[in-house]
Short mmCIF file of C-alpha atoms in Angstrom, two decimals:
data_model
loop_
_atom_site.label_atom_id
_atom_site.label_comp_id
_atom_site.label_asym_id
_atom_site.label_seq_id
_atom_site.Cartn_x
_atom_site.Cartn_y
_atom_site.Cartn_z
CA UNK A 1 41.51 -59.17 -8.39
CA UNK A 2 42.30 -61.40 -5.66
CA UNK A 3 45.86 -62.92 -7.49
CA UNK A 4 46.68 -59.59 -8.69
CA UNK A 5 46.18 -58.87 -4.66
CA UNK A 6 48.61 -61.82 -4.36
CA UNK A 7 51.29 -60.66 -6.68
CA UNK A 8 51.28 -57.28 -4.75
CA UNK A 9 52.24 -59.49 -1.61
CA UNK A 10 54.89 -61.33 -3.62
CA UNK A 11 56.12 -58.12 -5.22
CA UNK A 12 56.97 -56.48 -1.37
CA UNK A 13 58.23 -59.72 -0.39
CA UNK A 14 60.78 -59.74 -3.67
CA UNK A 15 61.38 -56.13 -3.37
CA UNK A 16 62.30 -56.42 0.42
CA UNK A 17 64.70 -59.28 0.12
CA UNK A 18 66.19 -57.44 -3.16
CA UNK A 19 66.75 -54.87 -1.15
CA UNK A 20 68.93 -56.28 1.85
CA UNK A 21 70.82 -57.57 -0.70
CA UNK A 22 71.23 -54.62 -2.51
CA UNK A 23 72.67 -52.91 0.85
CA UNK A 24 74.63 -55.85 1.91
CA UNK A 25 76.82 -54.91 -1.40
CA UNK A 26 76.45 -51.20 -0.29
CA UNK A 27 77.97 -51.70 3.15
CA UNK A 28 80.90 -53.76 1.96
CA UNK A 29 81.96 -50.98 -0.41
CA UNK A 30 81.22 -48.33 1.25
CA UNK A 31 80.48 -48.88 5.07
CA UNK A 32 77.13 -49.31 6.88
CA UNK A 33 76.74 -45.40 6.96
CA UNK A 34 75.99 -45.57 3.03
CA UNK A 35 72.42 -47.17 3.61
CA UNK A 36 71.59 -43.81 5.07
CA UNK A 37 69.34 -41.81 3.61
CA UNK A 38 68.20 -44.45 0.88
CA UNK A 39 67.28 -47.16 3.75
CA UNK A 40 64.69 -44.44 5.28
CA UNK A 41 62.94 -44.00 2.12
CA UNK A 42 62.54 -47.49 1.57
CA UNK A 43 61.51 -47.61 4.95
CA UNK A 44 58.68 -45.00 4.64
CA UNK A 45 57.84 -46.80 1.23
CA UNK A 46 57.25 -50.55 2.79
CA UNK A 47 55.26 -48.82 5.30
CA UNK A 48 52.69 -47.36 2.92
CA UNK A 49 52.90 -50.60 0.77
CA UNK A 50 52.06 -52.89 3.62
CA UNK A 51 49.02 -50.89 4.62
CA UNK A 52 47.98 -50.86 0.95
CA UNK A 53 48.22 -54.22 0.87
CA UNK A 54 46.62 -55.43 4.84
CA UNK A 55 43.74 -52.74 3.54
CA UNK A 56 42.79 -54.59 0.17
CA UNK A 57 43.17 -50.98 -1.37
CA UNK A 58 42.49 -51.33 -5.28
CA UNK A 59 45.40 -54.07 -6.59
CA UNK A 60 46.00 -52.23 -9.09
CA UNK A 61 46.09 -48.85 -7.78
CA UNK A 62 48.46 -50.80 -5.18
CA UNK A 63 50.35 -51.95 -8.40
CA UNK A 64 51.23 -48.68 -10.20
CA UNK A 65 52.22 -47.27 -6.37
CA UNK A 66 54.32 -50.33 -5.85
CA UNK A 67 56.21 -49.96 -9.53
CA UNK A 68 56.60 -46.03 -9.29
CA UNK A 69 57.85 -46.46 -5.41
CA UNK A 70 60.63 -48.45 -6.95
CA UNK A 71 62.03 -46.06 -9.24
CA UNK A 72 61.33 -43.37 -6.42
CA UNK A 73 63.60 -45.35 -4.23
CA UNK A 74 66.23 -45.78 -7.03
CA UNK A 75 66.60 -42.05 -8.16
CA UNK A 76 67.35 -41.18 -4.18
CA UNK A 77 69.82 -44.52 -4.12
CA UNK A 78 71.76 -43.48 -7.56
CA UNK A 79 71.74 -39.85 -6.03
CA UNK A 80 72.88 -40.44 -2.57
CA UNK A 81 75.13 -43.36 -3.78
CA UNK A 82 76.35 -43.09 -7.57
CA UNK A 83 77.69 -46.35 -8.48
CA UNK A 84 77.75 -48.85 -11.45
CA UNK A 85 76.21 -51.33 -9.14
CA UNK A 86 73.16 -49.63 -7.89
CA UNK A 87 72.46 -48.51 -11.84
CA UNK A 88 72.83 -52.57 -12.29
CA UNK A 89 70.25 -53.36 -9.57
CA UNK A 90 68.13 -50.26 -11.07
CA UNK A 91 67.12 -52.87 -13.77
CA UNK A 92 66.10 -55.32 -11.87
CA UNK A 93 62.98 -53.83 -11.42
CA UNK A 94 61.89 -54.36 -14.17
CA UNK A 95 61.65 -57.95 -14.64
CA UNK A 96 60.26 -57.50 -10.59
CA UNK A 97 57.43 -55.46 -12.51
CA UNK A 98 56.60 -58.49 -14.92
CA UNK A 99 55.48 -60.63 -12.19
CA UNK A 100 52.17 -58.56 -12.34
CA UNK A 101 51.68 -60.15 -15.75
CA UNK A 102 50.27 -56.65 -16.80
CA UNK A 103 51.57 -54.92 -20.11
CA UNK A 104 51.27 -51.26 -18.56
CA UNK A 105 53.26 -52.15 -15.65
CA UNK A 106 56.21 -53.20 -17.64
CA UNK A 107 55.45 -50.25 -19.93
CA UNK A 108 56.16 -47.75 -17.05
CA UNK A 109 59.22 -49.96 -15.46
CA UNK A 110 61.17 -49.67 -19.21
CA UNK A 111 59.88 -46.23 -19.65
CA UNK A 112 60.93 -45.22 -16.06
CA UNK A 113 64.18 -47.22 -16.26
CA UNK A 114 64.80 -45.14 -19.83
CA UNK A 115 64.54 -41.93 -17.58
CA UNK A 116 66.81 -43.27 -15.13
CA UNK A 117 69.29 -44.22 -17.34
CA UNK A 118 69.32 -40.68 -18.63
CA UNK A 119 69.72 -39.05 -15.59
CA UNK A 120 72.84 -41.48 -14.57
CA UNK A 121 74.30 -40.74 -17.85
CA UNK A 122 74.49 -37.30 -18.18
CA UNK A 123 74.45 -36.06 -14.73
CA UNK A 124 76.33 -38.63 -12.43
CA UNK A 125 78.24 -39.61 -15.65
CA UNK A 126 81.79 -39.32 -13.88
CA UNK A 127 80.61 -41.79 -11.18
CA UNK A 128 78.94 -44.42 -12.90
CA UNK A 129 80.40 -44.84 -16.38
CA UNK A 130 83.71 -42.75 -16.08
CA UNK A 131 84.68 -44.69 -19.15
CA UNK A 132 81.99 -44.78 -21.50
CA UNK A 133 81.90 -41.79 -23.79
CA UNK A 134 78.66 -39.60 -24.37
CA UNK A 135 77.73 -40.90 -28.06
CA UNK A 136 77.41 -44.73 -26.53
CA UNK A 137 74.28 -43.42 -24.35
CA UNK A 138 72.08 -44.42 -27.56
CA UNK A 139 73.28 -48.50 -26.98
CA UNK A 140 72.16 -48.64 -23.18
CA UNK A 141 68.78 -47.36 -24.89
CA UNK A 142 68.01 -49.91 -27.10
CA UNK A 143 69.39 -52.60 -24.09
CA UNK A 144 66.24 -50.49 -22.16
CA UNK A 145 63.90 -50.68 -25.21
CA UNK A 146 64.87 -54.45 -26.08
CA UNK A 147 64.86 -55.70 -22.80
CA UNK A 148 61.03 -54.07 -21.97
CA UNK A 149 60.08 -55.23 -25.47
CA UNK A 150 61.54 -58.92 -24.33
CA UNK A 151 59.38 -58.49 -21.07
CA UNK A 152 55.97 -57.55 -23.08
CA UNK A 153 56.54 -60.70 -25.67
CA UNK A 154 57.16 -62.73 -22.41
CA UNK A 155 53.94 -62.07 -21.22
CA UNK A 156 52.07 -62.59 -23.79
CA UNK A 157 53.53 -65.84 -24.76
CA UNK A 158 52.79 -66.50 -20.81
CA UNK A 159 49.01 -64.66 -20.92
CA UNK A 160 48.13 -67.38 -23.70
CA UNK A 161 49.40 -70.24 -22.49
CA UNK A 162 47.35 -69.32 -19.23
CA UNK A 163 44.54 -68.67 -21.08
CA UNK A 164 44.55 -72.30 -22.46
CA UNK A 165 45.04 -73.70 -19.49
CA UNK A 166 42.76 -71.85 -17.75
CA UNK A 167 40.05 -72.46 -20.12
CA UNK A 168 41.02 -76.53 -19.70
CA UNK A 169 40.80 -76.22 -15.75
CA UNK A 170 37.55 -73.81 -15.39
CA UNK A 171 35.46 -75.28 -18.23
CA UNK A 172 33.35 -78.04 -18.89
CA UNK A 173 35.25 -79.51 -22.55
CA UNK A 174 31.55 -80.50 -23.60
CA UNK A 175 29.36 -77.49 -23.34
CA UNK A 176 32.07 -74.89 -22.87
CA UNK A 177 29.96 -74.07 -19.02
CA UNK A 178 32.23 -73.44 -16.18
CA UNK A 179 32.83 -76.82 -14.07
CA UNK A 180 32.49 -76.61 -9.93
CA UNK A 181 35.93 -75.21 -9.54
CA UNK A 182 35.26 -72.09 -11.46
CA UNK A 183 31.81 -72.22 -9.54
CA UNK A 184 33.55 -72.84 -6.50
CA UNK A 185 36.26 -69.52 -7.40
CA UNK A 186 33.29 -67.49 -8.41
CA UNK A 187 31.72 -68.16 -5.03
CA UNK A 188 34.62 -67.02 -2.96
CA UNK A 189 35.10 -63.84 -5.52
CA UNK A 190 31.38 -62.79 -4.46
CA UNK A 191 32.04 -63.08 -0.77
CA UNK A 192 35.39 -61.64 -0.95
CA UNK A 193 33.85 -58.65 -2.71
CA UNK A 194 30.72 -58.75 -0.17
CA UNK A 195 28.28 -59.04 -2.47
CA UNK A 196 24.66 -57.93 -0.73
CA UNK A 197 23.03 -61.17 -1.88
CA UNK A 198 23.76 -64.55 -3.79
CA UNK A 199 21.64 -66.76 -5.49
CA UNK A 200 21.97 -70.13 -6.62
CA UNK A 201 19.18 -72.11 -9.26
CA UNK A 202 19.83 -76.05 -9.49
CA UNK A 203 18.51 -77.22 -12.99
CA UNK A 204 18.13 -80.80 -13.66
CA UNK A 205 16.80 -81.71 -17.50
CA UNK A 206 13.65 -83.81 -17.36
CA UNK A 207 13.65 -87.38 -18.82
CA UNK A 208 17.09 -86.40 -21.05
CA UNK A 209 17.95 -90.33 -20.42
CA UNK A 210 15.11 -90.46 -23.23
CA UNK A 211 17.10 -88.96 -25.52
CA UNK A 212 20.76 -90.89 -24.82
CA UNK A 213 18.50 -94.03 -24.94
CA UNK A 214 16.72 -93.27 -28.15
CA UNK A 215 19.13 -91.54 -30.00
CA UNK A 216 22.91 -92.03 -28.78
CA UNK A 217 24.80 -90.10 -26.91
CA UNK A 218 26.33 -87.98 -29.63
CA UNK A 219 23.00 -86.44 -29.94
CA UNK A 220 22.59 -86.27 -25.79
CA UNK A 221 25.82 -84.42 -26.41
CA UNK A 222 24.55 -81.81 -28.90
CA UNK A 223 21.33 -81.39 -27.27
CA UNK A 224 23.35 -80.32 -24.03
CA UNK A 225 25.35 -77.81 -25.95
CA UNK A 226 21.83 -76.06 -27.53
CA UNK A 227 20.83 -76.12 -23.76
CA UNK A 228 23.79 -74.53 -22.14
CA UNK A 229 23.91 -71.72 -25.32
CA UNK A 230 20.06 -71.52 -24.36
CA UNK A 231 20.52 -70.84 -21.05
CA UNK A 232 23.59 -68.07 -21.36
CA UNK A 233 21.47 -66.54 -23.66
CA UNK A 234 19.03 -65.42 -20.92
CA UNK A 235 21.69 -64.86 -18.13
CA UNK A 236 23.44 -61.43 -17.73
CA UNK A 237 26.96 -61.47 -18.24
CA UNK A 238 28.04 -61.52 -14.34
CA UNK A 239 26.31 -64.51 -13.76
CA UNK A 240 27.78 -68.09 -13.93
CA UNK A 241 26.51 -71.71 -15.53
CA UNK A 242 28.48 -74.46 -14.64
CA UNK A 243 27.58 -77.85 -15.51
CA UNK A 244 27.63 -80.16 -12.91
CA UNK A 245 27.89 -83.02 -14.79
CA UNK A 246 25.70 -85.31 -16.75
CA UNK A 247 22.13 -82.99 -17.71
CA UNK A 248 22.51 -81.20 -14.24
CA UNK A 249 23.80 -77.78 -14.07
CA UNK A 250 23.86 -74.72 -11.49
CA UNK A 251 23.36 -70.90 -11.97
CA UNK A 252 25.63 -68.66 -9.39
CA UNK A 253 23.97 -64.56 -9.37
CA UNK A 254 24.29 -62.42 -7.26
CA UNK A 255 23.20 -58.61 -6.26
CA UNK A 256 19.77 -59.36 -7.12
CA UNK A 257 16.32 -60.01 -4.91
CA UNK A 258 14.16 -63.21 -4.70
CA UNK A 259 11.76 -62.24 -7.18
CA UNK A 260 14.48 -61.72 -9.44
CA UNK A 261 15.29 -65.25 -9.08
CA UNK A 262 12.12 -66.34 -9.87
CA UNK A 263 12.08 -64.23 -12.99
CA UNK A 264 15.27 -65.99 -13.88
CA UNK A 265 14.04 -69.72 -13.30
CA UNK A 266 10.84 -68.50 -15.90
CA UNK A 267 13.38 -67.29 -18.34
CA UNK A 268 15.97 -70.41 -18.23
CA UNK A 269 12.68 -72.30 -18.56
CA UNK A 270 10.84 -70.55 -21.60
CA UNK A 271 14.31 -70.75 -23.54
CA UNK A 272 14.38 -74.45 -22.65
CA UNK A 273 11.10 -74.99 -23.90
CA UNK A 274 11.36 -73.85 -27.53
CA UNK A 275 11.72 -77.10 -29.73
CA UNK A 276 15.15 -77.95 -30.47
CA UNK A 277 15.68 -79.60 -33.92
CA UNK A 278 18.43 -82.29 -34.09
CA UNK A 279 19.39 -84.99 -36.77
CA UNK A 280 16.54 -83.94 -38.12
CA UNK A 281 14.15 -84.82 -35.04
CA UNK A 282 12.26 -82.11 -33.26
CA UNK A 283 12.93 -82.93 -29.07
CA UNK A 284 11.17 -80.81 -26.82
CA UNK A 285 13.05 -80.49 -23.49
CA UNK A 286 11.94 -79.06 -19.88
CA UNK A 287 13.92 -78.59 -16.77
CA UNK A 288 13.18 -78.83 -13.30
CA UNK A 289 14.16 -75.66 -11.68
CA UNK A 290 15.32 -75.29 -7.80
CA UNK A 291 16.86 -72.19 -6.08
CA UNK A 292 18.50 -71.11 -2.89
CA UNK A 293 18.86 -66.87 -1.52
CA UNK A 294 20.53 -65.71 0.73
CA UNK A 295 21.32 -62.05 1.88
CA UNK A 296 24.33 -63.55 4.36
CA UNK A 297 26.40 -63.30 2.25
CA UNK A 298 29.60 -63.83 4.90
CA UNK A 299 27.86 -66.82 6.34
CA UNK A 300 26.88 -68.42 2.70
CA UNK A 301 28.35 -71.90 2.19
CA UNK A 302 28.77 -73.14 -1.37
CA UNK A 303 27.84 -76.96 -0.83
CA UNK A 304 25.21 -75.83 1.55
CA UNK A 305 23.45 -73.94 -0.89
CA UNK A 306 23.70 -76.64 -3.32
CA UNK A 307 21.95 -78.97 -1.45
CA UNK A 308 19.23 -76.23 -0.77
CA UNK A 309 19.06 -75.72 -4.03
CA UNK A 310 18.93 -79.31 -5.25
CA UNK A 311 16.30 -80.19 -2.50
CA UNK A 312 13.83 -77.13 -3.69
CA UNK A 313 14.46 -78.83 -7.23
CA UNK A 314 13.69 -82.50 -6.06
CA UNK A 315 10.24 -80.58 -4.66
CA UNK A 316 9.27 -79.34 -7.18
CA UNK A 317 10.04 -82.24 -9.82
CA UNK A 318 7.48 -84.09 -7.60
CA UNK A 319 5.22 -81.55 -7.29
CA UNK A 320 4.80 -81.37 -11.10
CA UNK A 321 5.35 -84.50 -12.09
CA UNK A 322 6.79 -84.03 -15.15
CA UNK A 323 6.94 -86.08 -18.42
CA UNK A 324 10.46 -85.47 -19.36
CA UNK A 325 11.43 -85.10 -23.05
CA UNK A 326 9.39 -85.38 -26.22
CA UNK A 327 10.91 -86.78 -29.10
CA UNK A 328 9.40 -86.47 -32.77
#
């Protein structure tokens, strides 16, 4: 939500520099009178599209308002001023609409640059293509289907390649977990979207050094792996495990009270608990389980809560003075 937020910024920052060029053209052909009545449309238009925008109004409401604005604009420009030039610039918007990286958006742009085209063709024919008979209207069709069908592939040629890196940036290439940077973008989504409280559990495997020792670390590695699928297995879907690194990991909730939390840590530690069965050896893990709430949500620092977490953790590894891991 928040970069779709961003690309609504970008978009009125494209659209308003497309458009002083688009009347710098206008006033060389036809005098500085011609931006008149276009230039107050588009003035009325940036006006509700900046207060969209300042208000954090829905991005994507904010999206489809920004796209259908556009071709608003365009229908009064290609009415008030008829010309090949301003069709040309018509188009435009629709590789302006592919920035969102949404399929729907570029859907409308073709489908409302179709329309468009239509309505130059047959009704300010003589103006715009004085020389182009009726039967070739079918060609600048399939240019409008083609080129919104180009758009589409584009993105999802771009979607993928995003996803892949995405996945390389935000996850752990061990466990699969989220690493502290998606923790850390998390974290700033829940505050952004003023969340009324966050929690944060700090889990730390007991005696898994016992295991890497014993056994190799290709087995430390597939034991972590059966631990983080443990642990997502008891989490709802809007929460977060990241892995720290090493057997450490954090779990980022939020909208929930501190007996919630509580219930969580029992959960993350019964699934734990169950024997795990590798290279045919039964290991029996535990963690040590340390949380931080808070309800100021505003105020709520992610490395503070960390270390409030992690000290909780630390208390309560002492307090039960815990074995570590079994192996049979």
């Amino acid at each position: 939500m928040i970069e779709m937020h961003r690309r609504n910024s970008l978009l009125l920052l494209l659209i308003s520099i497309f458009y002083f060029t688009q009347i710098i053209f206008n006033i060389v052909i036809e005098g500085i009178e011609s931006i008149f009545p276009p230039a107050i449309f588009f003035g009325i238009f940036g006006l509700i599209m900046i207060l969209l925008i300042l208000k954090k109004v829905n991005a994507k409401f904010t999206m489809y308002v920004m796209v259908g604005s556009m071709y608003i604009y365009f229908y009064y420009l290609l009415n008030d001023s008829p010309y090949l030039v301003n069709y040309l610039f018509m188009w435009l918007a629709l590789p302006l609409s592919a920035i969102y990286q949404q399929i729907k958006a570029v859907l409308m742009s073709g489908i409302a640059s179709i329309i468009l085209t239509f309505y130059s063709f047959f009704y300010l024919h003589d103006e715009i293509f004085p020389n182009v008979i009726k039967e070739d209207f079918i060609y600048l069709v399939l240019f409008g289907i083609f080129i919104t069908i180009f758009h589409i592939t584009f993105i999802l040629k771009i979607r993928a390649a995003n996803d892949k890196l995405q996945d390389l940036a935000y996850h752990d290439p061990l466990t699969g977990a989220a690493n502290r940077l998606l923790l850390k973008e998390k974290f700033d989504v829940m505050k952004y979207e003023n969340v009324d409280s966050i929690a944060l559990l700090f889990l730390d495997m007991n005696g898994f050094k016992n295991v890497n020792d014993t056994y190799g670390h290709e087995v430390g590695d597939q034991l972590l792996q059966i631990i983080v699928l443990r642990i997502d297995g008891v989490l709802r879907d809007t929460d977060l495990l990241c892995r720290l690194g090493g057997d450490e990991f954090i779990v980022l909730t939020s909208n929930i009270d501190q007996s919630i939390v509580e219930k969580i840590a029992d959960r993350i530690q019964s699934a734990l608990e169950k024997p795990m069965i590798l290279d045919q050896h039964i290991i029996n893990v535990s963690a040590s389980i340390g949380w931080h709430y808070t309800t100021e949500v505003l105020n709520a620092n992610l490395d503070e809560m960390i270390k409030e977490a992690d000290r909780a953790m630390y208390k309560e590894k002492e307090l039960k003075d815990l074995p570590g891991s079994t192996i049979n």
